Amino acid sequence: SHLLLTEPAPLAANQDDSTDDGSLRTLLTLCDLLNRELLVLIGWAKQIPGFSELSLVEQMSLLQSGWMEALLVGVAWRSQGRAGEELVFAGNLRLDEAQCRAAGLAGVYQEVRHLAARYRAMKMSPEEAVMLKAMALTNSDAELPDSPDSLQRLQDGLQEALQDYECSRGEPHRAGRLLMSLPLLRQSAARAAEAFRRLHRQHRVPIHKLLLEMLNAK
Amino acid sequence: QEKHKILHKLLQNGN
């Protein structure tokens, strides 16, 4: 319930109007949205119980490896609607397969739709969505130089909260089902990050400083 | 950390 309370209000996209090229405009609008979402996510991470007790190095490391996963939980969550064929990045930024392909994000479309279908099939609750976001963010495989005790405590606390929640609903097995969706999330995030790096390097799509820093962090 | 200036700053300054 603490995580639900601290869940930020959804952001709206600011339509880019710097170019006549439709798919570039979409991409620039998306990059601007992601950059702002990233900023909000960094603020939100500090609200995860135990996060602020980690060292600065640990906090940076978790965010650098988990930010795209955390953001994609939100995109997949919003994209579950009906049998929708769109990726809902924001209420006013919904991209179908053709638009994603034109923007160079065909692979991202496939994977995140897959993820959305999986969340939809298990009828993921808002509580589970925020838990998954927090867990994705704290489940880094990066090697951490500091003592791992506080991170372990943070992860244990989240797992316990998830177990408690599922047990209170009388469906304890859902905790495991939720965790089993994490590999697909990580794979989708890796593909998405790679797609944006490629668009930046090969196609010279301008990317905001914070977003670029995070894309190049690993 | 020099390479990750913005993130470093955001975390340190309490946003």
PDB file of C-alpha atoms in Angstrom:
ATOM      1  CA  SER A   1       0.000   0.000   0.000  1.00  0.00           C
ATOM      2  CA  HIS A   2       2.963   2.293   0.589  1.00  0.00           C
ATOM      3  CA  LEU A   3       4.144   1.715  -2.983  1.00  0.00           C
ATOM      4  CA  LEU A   4       0.636   2.283  -4.350  1.00  0.00           C
ATOM      5  CA  LEU A   5       0.433   5.593  -2.509  1.00  0.00           C
ATOM      6  CA  THR A   6       3.762   6.762  -3.876  1.00  0.00           C
ATOM      7  CA  GLU A   7       2.950   5.662  -7.440  1.00  0.00           C
ATOM      8  CA  PRO A   8       3.402   8.784  -9.565  1.00  0.00           C
ATOM      9  CA  ALA A   9       0.547  10.135 -11.672  1.00  0.00           C
ATOM     10  CA  PRO A  10       0.855   9.056 -15.314  1.00  0.00           C
ATOM     11  CA  LEU A  11       2.697  11.518 -17.537  1.00  0.00           C
ATOM     12  CA  ALA A  12       1.326  12.816 -20.803  1.00  0.00           C
ATOM     13  CA  ALA A  13       3.417  13.044 -23.950  1.00  0.00           C
ATOM     14  CA  ASN A  14       4.392  16.472 -25.263  1.00  0.00           C
ATOM     15  CA  GLN A  15       3.993  16.306 -29.004  1.00  0.00           C
ATOM     16  CA  ASP A  16       7.277  17.175 -30.718  1.00  0.00           C
ATOM     17  CA  ASP A  17       6.836  19.616 -33.587  1.00  0.00           C
ATOM     18  CA  SER A  18      10.437  20.167 -34.588  1.00  0.00           C
ATOM     19  CA  THR A  19      10.224  18.057 -37.742  1.00  0.00           C
ATOM     20  CA  ASP A  20       7.823  17.189 -40.570  1.00  0.00           C
ATOM     21  CA  ASP A  21       8.983  13.577 -40.556  1.00  0.00           C
ATOM     22  CA  GLY A  22       6.121  11.728 -38.857  1.00  0.00           C
ATOM     23  CA  SER A  23       8.027   8.735 -37.526  1.00  0.00           C
ATOM     24  CA  LEU A  24      10.915  10.884 -36.324  1.00  0.00           C
ATOM     25  CA  ARG A  25       8.391  13.116 -34.607  1.00  0.00           C
ATOM     26  CA  THR A  26       6.924  10.054 -32.866  1.00  0.00           C
ATOM     27  CA  LEU A  27      10.371   8.958 -31.775  1.00  0.00           C
ATOM     28  CA  LEU A  28      11.339  12.381 -30.451  1.00  0.00           C
ATOM     29  CA  THR A  29       8.037  12.624 -28.580  1.00  0.00           C
ATOM     30  CA  LEU A  30       8.704   9.183 -27.094  1.00  0.00           C
ATOM     31  CA  CYS A  31      12.280  10.022 -26.094  1.00  0.00           C
ATOM     32  CA  ASP A  32      11.102  13.175 -24.349  1.00  0.00           C
ATOM     33  CA  LEU A  33       8.455  11.182 -22.474  1.00  0.00           C
ATOM     34  CA  LEU A  34      10.959   8.483 -21.456  1.00  0.00           C
ATOM     35  CA  ASN A  35      13.398  11.086 -20.217  1.00  0.00           C
ATOM     36  CA  ARG A  36      10.727  12.637 -17.990  1.00  0.00           C
ATOM     37  CA  GLU A  37       9.532   9.222 -16.827  1.00  0.00           C
ATOM     38  CA  LEU A  38      13.095   8.369 -15.914  1.00  0.00           C
ATOM     39  CA  LEU A  39      13.338  11.495 -13.800  1.00  0.00           C
ATOM     40  CA  VAL A  40      10.126  10.552 -11.995  1.00  0.00           C
ATOM     41  CA  LEU A  41      11.333   6.960 -11.568  1.00  0.00           C
ATOM     42  CA  ILE A  42      14.551   8.096  -9.882  1.00  0.00           C
ATOM     43  CA  GLY A  43      12.487  10.122  -7.415  1.00  0.00           C
ATOM     44  CA  TRP A  44      10.118   7.200  -6.904  1.00  0.00           C
ATOM     45  CA  ALA A  45      12.913   4.701  -6.248  1.00  0.00           C
ATOM     46  CA  LYS A  46      13.799   6.621  -3.114  1.00  0.00           C
ATOM     47  CA  GLN A  47      10.316   5.883  -1.794  1.00  0.00           C
ATOM     48  CA  ILE A  48      10.903   2.120  -1.910  1.00  0.00           C
ATOM     49  CA  PRO A  49      11.348   1.154   1.738  1.00  0.00           C
ATOM     50  CA  GLY A  50      15.058   0.537   2.301  1.00  0.00           C
ATOM     51  CA  PHE A  51      16.293   2.116  -0.929  1.00  0.00           C
ATOM     52  CA  SER A  52      17.597   5.258   0.714  1.00  0.00           C
ATOM     53  CA  GLU A  53      19.588   3.152   3.178  1.00  0.00           C
ATOM     54  CA  LEU A  54      21.692   1.808   0.319  1.00  0.00           C
ATOM     55  CA  SER A  55      24.963   3.494  -0.512  1.00  0.00           C
ATOM     56  CA  LEU A  56      24.952   6.009  -3.352  1.00  0.00           C
ATOM     57  CA  VAL A  57      26.973   3.554  -5.451  1.00  0.00           C
ATOM     58  CA  GLU A  58      24.387   0.836  -4.900  1.00  0.00           C
ATOM     59  CA  GLN A  59      21.490   3.156  -5.677  1.00  0.00           C
ATOM     60  CA  MET A  60      23.153   4.221  -8.912  1.00  0.00           C
ATOM     61  CA  SER A  61      23.939   0.668  -9.861  1.00  0.00           C
ATOM     62  CA  LEU A  62      20.363  -0.532  -9.324  1.00  0.00           C
ATOM     63  CA  LEU A  63      18.886   2.334 -11.307  1.00  0.00           C
ATOM     64  CA  GLN A  64      21.396   1.962 -14.115  1.00  0.00           C
ATOM     65  CA  SER A  65      20.552  -1.679 -14.613  1.00  0.00           C
ATOM     66  CA  GLY A  66      16.844  -1.709 -13.761  1.00  0.00           C
ATOM     67  CA  TRP A  67      15.380   1.558 -15.031  1.00  0.00           C
ATOM     68  CA  MET A  68      14.197   0.295 -18.407  1.00  0.00           C
ATOM     69  CA  GLU A  69      12.630  -2.790 -16.827  1.00  0.00           C
ATOM     70  CA  ALA A  70      10.779  -0.589 -14.343  1.00  0.00           C
ATOM     71  CA  LEU A  71       9.525   1.723 -17.098  1.00  0.00           C
ATOM     72  CA  LEU A  72       8.438  -1.182 -19.301  1.00  0.00           C
ATOM     73  CA  VAL A  73       6.336  -2.669 -16.482  1.00  0.00           C
ATOM     74  CA  GLY A  74       4.356   0.567 -16.741  1.00  0.00           C
ATOM     75  CA  VAL A  75       4.094   0.439 -20.534  1.00  0.00           C
ATOM     76  CA  ALA A  76       3.025  -3.229 -20.554  1.00  0.00           C
ATOM     77  CA  TRP A  77       0.591  -2.565 -17.715  1.00  0.00           C
ATOM     78  CA  ARG A  78      -1.050   0.290 -19.621  1.00  0.00           C
ATOM     79  CA  SER A  79      -1.061  -1.734 -22.856  1.00  0.00           C
ATOM     80  CA  GLN A  80      -3.186  -4.603 -21.516  1.00  0.00           C
ATOM     81  CA  GLY A  81      -6.494  -2.988 -22.432  1.00  0.00           C
ATOM     82  CA  ARG A  82      -8.995  -5.189 -24.240  1.00  0.00           C
ATOM     83  CA  ALA A  83      -7.323  -7.064 -27.088  1.00  0.00           C
ATOM     84  CA  GLY A  84      -5.511  -3.793 -27.868  1.00  0.00           C
ATOM     85  CA  GLU A  85      -2.795  -3.941 -30.432  1.00  0.00           C
ATOM     86  CA  GLU A  86      -1.089  -0.802 -29.273  1.00  0.00           C
ATOM     87  CA  LEU A  87       1.731   0.051 -26.959  1.00  0.00           C
ATOM     88  CA  VAL A  88       0.375   2.671 -24.587  1.00  0.00           C
ATOM     89  CA  PHE A  89       3.379   4.796 -23.638  1.00  0.00           C
ATOM     90  CA  ALA A  90       1.011   7.490 -22.376  1.00  0.00           C
ATOM     91  CA  GLY A  91      -2.694   8.180 -22.601  1.00  0.00           C
ATOM     92  CA  ASN A  92      -1.956  10.428 -25.555  1.00  0.00           C
ATOM     93  CA  LEU A  93       0.887   8.354 -27.027  1.00  0.00           C
ATOM     94  CA  ARG A  94      -0.396   5.019 -28.308  1.00  0.00           C
ATOM     95  CA  LEU A  95       1.637   3.342 -31.008  1.00  0.00           C
ATOM     96  CA  ASP A  96       0.452   0.442 -33.124  1.00  0.00           C
ATOM     97  CA  GLU A  97       2.730  -2.069 -34.802  1.00  0.00           C
ATOM     98  CA  ALA A  98       3.136  -0.058 -38.001  1.00  0.00           C
ATOM     99  CA  GLN A  99       4.021   3.113 -36.104  1.00  0.00           C
ATOM    100  CA  CYS A 100       6.551   1.237 -33.972  1.00  0.00           C
ATOM    101  CA  ARG A 101       8.100  -0.331 -37.052  1.00  0.00           C
ATOM    102  CA  ALA A 102       8.338   3.039 -38.812  1.00  0.00           C
ATOM    103  CA  ALA A 103      10.071   4.447 -35.731  1.00  0.00           C
ATOM    104  CA  GLY A 104      12.591   1.591 -35.661  1.00  0.00           C
ATOM    105  CA  LEU A 105      10.962  -0.118 -32.697  1.00  0.00           C
ATOM    106  CA  ALA A 106       9.470  -3.242 -34.304  1.00  0.00           C
ATOM    107  CA  GLY A 107      11.283  -5.621 -31.955  1.00  0.00           C
ATOM    108  CA  VAL A 108      10.307  -3.571 -28.924  1.00  0.00           C
ATOM    109  CA  TYR A 109       6.687  -3.706 -30.037  1.00  0.00           C
ATOM    110  CA  GLN A 110       6.701  -7.513 -30.263  1.00  0.00           C
ATOM    111  CA  GLU A 111       8.297  -8.069 -26.889  1.00  0.00           C
ATOM    112  CA  VAL A 112       6.300  -5.543 -24.916  1.00  0.00           C
ATOM    113  CA  ARG A 113       3.040  -6.748 -26.480  1.00  0.00           C
ATOM    114  CA  HIS A 114       4.061 -10.254 -25.393  1.00  0.00           C
ATOM    115  CA  LEU A 115       4.656  -8.957 -21.877  1.00  0.00           C
ATOM    116  CA  ALA A 116       1.314  -7.099 -21.866  1.00  0.00           C
ATOM    117  CA  ALA A 117      -0.471 -10.276 -22.993  1.00  0.00           C
ATOM    118  CA  ARG A 118       1.142 -12.167 -20.158  1.00  0.00           C
ATOM    119  CA  TYR A 119       0.107  -9.585 -17.563  1.00  0.00           C
ATOM    120  CA  ARG A 120      -3.367  -9.580 -19.020  1.00  0.00           C
ATOM    121  CA  ALA A 121      -3.631 -13.367 -18.935  1.00  0.00           C
ATOM    122  CA  MET A 122      -2.775 -13.411 -15.245  1.00  0.00           C
ATOM    123  CA  LYS A 123      -5.078 -10.441 -14.543  1.00  0.00           C
ATOM    124  CA  MET A 124      -2.299  -8.569 -12.829  1.00  0.00           C
ATOM    125  CA  SER A 125      -3.528  -6.225 -10.096  1.00  0.00           C
ATOM    126  CA  PRO A 126      -2.247  -2.660  -9.524  1.00  0.00           C
ATOM    127  CA  GLU A 127      -0.590  -3.923  -6.322  1.00  0.00           C
ATOM    128  CA  GLU A 128       1.265  -6.574  -8.291  1.00  0.00           C
ATOM    129  CA  ALA A 129       2.287  -4.062 -10.946  1.00  0.00           C
ATOM    130  CA  VAL A 130       3.957  -1.737  -8.434  1.00  0.00           C
ATOM    131  CA  MET A 131       5.583  -4.688  -6.651  1.00  0.00           C
ATOM    132  CA  LEU A 132       6.942  -5.933  -9.945  1.00  0.00           C
ATOM    133  CA  LYS A 133       8.295  -2.481 -10.746  1.00  0.00           C
ATOM    134  CA  ALA A 134      10.061  -2.264  -7.387  1.00  0.00           C
ATOM    135  CA  MET A 135      11.410  -5.788  -7.698  1.00  0.00           C
ATOM    136  CA  ALA A 136      12.671  -5.221 -11.226  1.00  0.00           C
ATOM    137  CA  LEU A 137      14.478  -2.132 -10.002  1.00  0.00           C
ATOM    138  CA  THR A 138      16.145  -3.908  -7.091  1.00  0.00           C
ATOM    139  CA  ASN A 139      16.977  -7.153  -8.860  1.00  0.00           C
ATOM    140  CA  SER A 140      20.204  -6.041 -10.461  1.00  0.00           C
ATOM    141  CA  ASP A 141      22.808  -8.567 -11.499  1.00  0.00           C
ATOM    142  CA  ALA A 142      25.452  -5.861 -11.459  1.00  0.00           C
ATOM    143  CA  GLU A 143      28.358  -6.541  -9.163  1.00  0.00           C
ATOM    144  CA  LEU A 144      28.035  -4.277  -6.184  1.00  0.00           C
ATOM    145  CA  PRO A 145      31.203  -3.190  -4.426  1.00  0.00           C
ATOM    146  CA  ASP A 146      29.581  -2.397  -1.076  1.00  0.00           C
ATOM    147  CA  SER A 147      28.273  -4.745   1.552  1.00  0.00           C
ATOM    148  CA  PRO A 148      25.215  -6.480   0.121  1.00  0.00           C
ATOM    149  CA  ASP A 149      23.369  -6.746   3.466  1.00  0.00           C
ATOM    150  CA  SER A 150      21.156  -3.695   3.060  1.00  0.00           C
ATOM    151  CA  LEU A 151      20.269  -4.704  -0.495  1.00  0.00           C
ATOM    152  CA  GLN A 152      19.425  -8.215   0.666  1.00  0.00           C
ATOM    153  CA  ARG A 153      17.174  -6.757   3.348  1.00  0.00           C
ATOM    154  CA  LEU A 154      15.471  -4.548   0.782  1.00  0.00           C
ATOM    155  CA  GLN A 155      14.855  -7.491  -1.556  1.00  0.00           C
ATOM    156  CA  ASP A 156      13.650  -9.706   1.307  1.00  0.00           C
ATOM    157  CA  GLY A 157      11.265  -6.968   2.427  1.00  0.00           C
ATOM    158  CA  LEU A 158       9.737  -6.703  -1.039  1.00  0.00           C
ATOM    159  CA  GLN A 159       9.385 -10.470  -1.369  1.00  0.00           C
ATOM    160  CA  GLU A 160       7.727 -10.659   2.023  1.00  0.00           C
ATOM    161  CA  ALA A 161       5.311  -7.872   1.114  1.00  0.00           C
ATOM    162  CA  LEU A 162       4.408  -9.679  -2.101  1.00  0.00           C
ATOM    163  CA  GLN A 163       3.891 -12.996  -0.284  1.00  0.00           C
ATOM    164  CA  ASP A 164       1.752 -11.301   2.361  1.00  0.00           C
ATOM    165  CA  TYR A 165      -0.332  -9.604  -0.295  1.00  0.00           C
ATOM    166  CA  GLU A 166      -0.915 -12.810  -2.283  1.00  0.00           C
ATOM    167  CA  CYS A 167      -1.648 -14.830   0.859  1.00  0.00           C
ATOM    168  CA  SER A 168      -4.175 -12.209   1.952  1.00  0.00           C
ATOM    169  CA  ARG A 169      -5.934 -12.761  -1.379  1.00  0.00           C
ATOM    170  CA  GLY A 170      -5.795 -16.502  -0.835  1.00  0.00           C
ATOM    171  CA  GLU A 171      -3.625 -16.986  -3.930  1.00  0.00           C
ATOM    172  CA  PRO A 172      -0.072 -17.542  -2.654  1.00  0.00           C
ATOM    173  CA  HIS A 173       1.063 -19.139  -5.918  1.00  0.00           C
ATOM    174  CA  ARG A 174       0.705 -15.806  -7.733  1.00  0.00           C
ATOM    175  CA  ALA A 175       3.938 -14.505  -6.204  1.00  0.00           C
ATOM    176  CA  GLY A 176       5.873 -17.149  -8.104  1.00  0.00           C
ATOM    177  CA  ARG A 177       3.930 -16.553 -11.307  1.00  0.00           C
ATOM    178  CA  LEU A 178       4.767 -12.889 -11.095  1.00  0.00           C
ATOM    179  CA  LEU A 179       8.468 -13.521 -10.548  1.00  0.00           C
ATOM    180  CA  MET A 180       8.491 -15.927 -13.472  1.00  0.00           C
ATOM    181  CA  SER A 181       7.601 -13.036 -15.778  1.00  0.00           C
ATOM    182  CA  LEU A 182      10.849 -11.236 -14.874  1.00  0.00           C
ATOM    183  CA  PRO A 183      13.060 -12.946 -17.498  1.00  0.00           C
ATOM    184  CA  LEU A 184      10.789 -11.728 -20.305  1.00  0.00           C
ATOM    185  CA  LEU A 185      10.857  -8.246 -18.781  1.00  0.00           C
ATOM    186  CA  ARG A 186      14.653  -8.221 -18.681  1.00  0.00           C
ATOM    187  CA  GLN A 187      14.855  -9.448 -22.256  1.00  0.00           C
ATOM    188  CA  SER A 188      12.393  -6.776 -23.410  1.00  0.00           C
ATOM    189  CA  ALA A 189      14.297  -4.055 -21.575  1.00  0.00           C
ATOM    190  CA  ALA A 190      17.596  -5.119 -23.127  1.00  0.00           C
ATOM    191  CA  ARG A 191      16.024  -5.033 -26.570  1.00  0.00           C
ATOM    192  CA  ALA A 192      14.458  -1.638 -25.970  1.00  0.00           C
ATOM    193  CA  ALA A 193      17.709  -0.111 -24.695  1.00  0.00           C
ATOM    194  CA  GLU A 194      19.573  -1.536 -27.678  1.00  0.00           C
ATOM    195  CA  ALA A 195      16.983  -0.102 -30.075  1.00  0.00           C
ATOM    196  CA  PHE A 196      17.338   3.409 -28.636  1.00  0.00           C
ATOM    197  CA  ARG A 197      21.148   3.203 -28.632  1.00  0.00           C
ATOM    198  CA  ARG A 198      21.051   2.129 -32.281  1.00  0.00           C
ATOM    199  CA  LEU A 199      18.666   4.917 -33.231  1.00  0.00           C
ATOM    200  CA  HIS A 200      20.971   7.397 -31.553  1.00  0.00           C
ATOM    201  CA  ARG A 201      24.234   6.078 -33.025  1.00  0.00           C
ATOM    202  CA  GLN A 202      23.182   5.053 -36.504  1.00  0.00           C
ATOM    203  CA  HIS A 203      20.357   7.424 -37.199  1.00  0.00           C
ATOM    204  CA  ARG A 204      21.533  10.332 -35.117  1.00  0.00           C
ATOM    205  CA  VAL A 205      18.255  10.654 -33.282  1.00  0.00           C
ATOM    206  CA  PRO A 206      18.889  13.261 -30.589  1.00  0.00           C
ATOM    207  CA  ILE A 207      18.329  11.891 -27.081  1.00  0.00           C
ATOM    208  CA  HIS A 208      18.054  13.863 -23.844  1.00  0.00           C
ATOM    209  CA  LYS A 209      21.103  13.869 -21.608  1.00  0.00           C
ATOM    210  CA  LEU A 210      19.721  11.839 -18.704  1.00  0.00           C
ATOM    211  CA  LEU A 211      18.184   9.199 -20.974  1.00  0.00           C
ATOM    212  CA  LEU A 212      21.399   8.933 -22.959  1.00  0.00           C
ATOM    213  CA  GLU A 213      23.475   8.643 -19.809  1.00  0.00           C
ATOM    214  CA  MET A 214      21.294   5.771 -18.614  1.00  0.00           C
ATOM    215  CA  LEU A 215      21.288   4.044 -22.010  1.00  0.00           C
ATOM    216  CA  ASN A 216      25.073   4.106 -22.001  1.00  0.00           C
ATOM    217  CA  ALA A 217      25.513   3.221 -18.344  1.00  0.00           C
ATOM    218  CA  LYS A 218      25.918  -0.514 -18.703  1.00  0.00           C
TER     219      LYS A 218
ATOM    220  CA  GLN B   1      30.863   8.169 -11.481  1.00  0.00           C
ATOM    221  CA  GLU B   2      32.064  11.076 -13.576  1.00  0.00           C
ATOM    222  CA  LYS B   3      30.355   9.364 -16.524  1.00  0.00           C
ATOM    223  CA  HIS B   4      27.056   9.269 -14.670  1.00  0.00           C
ATOM    224  CA  LYS B   5      26.921  12.846 -13.563  1.00  0.00           C
ATOM    225  CA  ILE B   6      23.202  13.506 -13.857  1.00  0.00           C
ATOM    226  CA  LEU B   7      22.067  10.376 -12.018  1.00  0.00           C
ATOM    227  CA  HIS B   8      24.647  11.007  -9.319  1.00  0.00           C
ATOM    228  CA  LYS B   9      23.420  14.542  -8.868  1.00  0.00           C
ATOM    229  CA  LEU B  10      19.742  13.573  -8.823  1.00  0.00           C
ATOM    230  CA  LEU B  11      20.287  10.946  -6.142  1.00  0.00           C
ATOM    231  CA  GLN B  12      22.516  13.149  -4.049  1.00  0.00           C
ATOM    232  CA  ASN B  13      20.373  16.253  -4.142  1.00  0.00           C
ATOM    233  CA  GLY B  14      17.215  14.504  -3.058  1.00  0.00           C
ATOM    234  CA  ASN B  15      15.631  15.443  -6.384  1.00  0.00           C
TER     235      ASN B  15
END
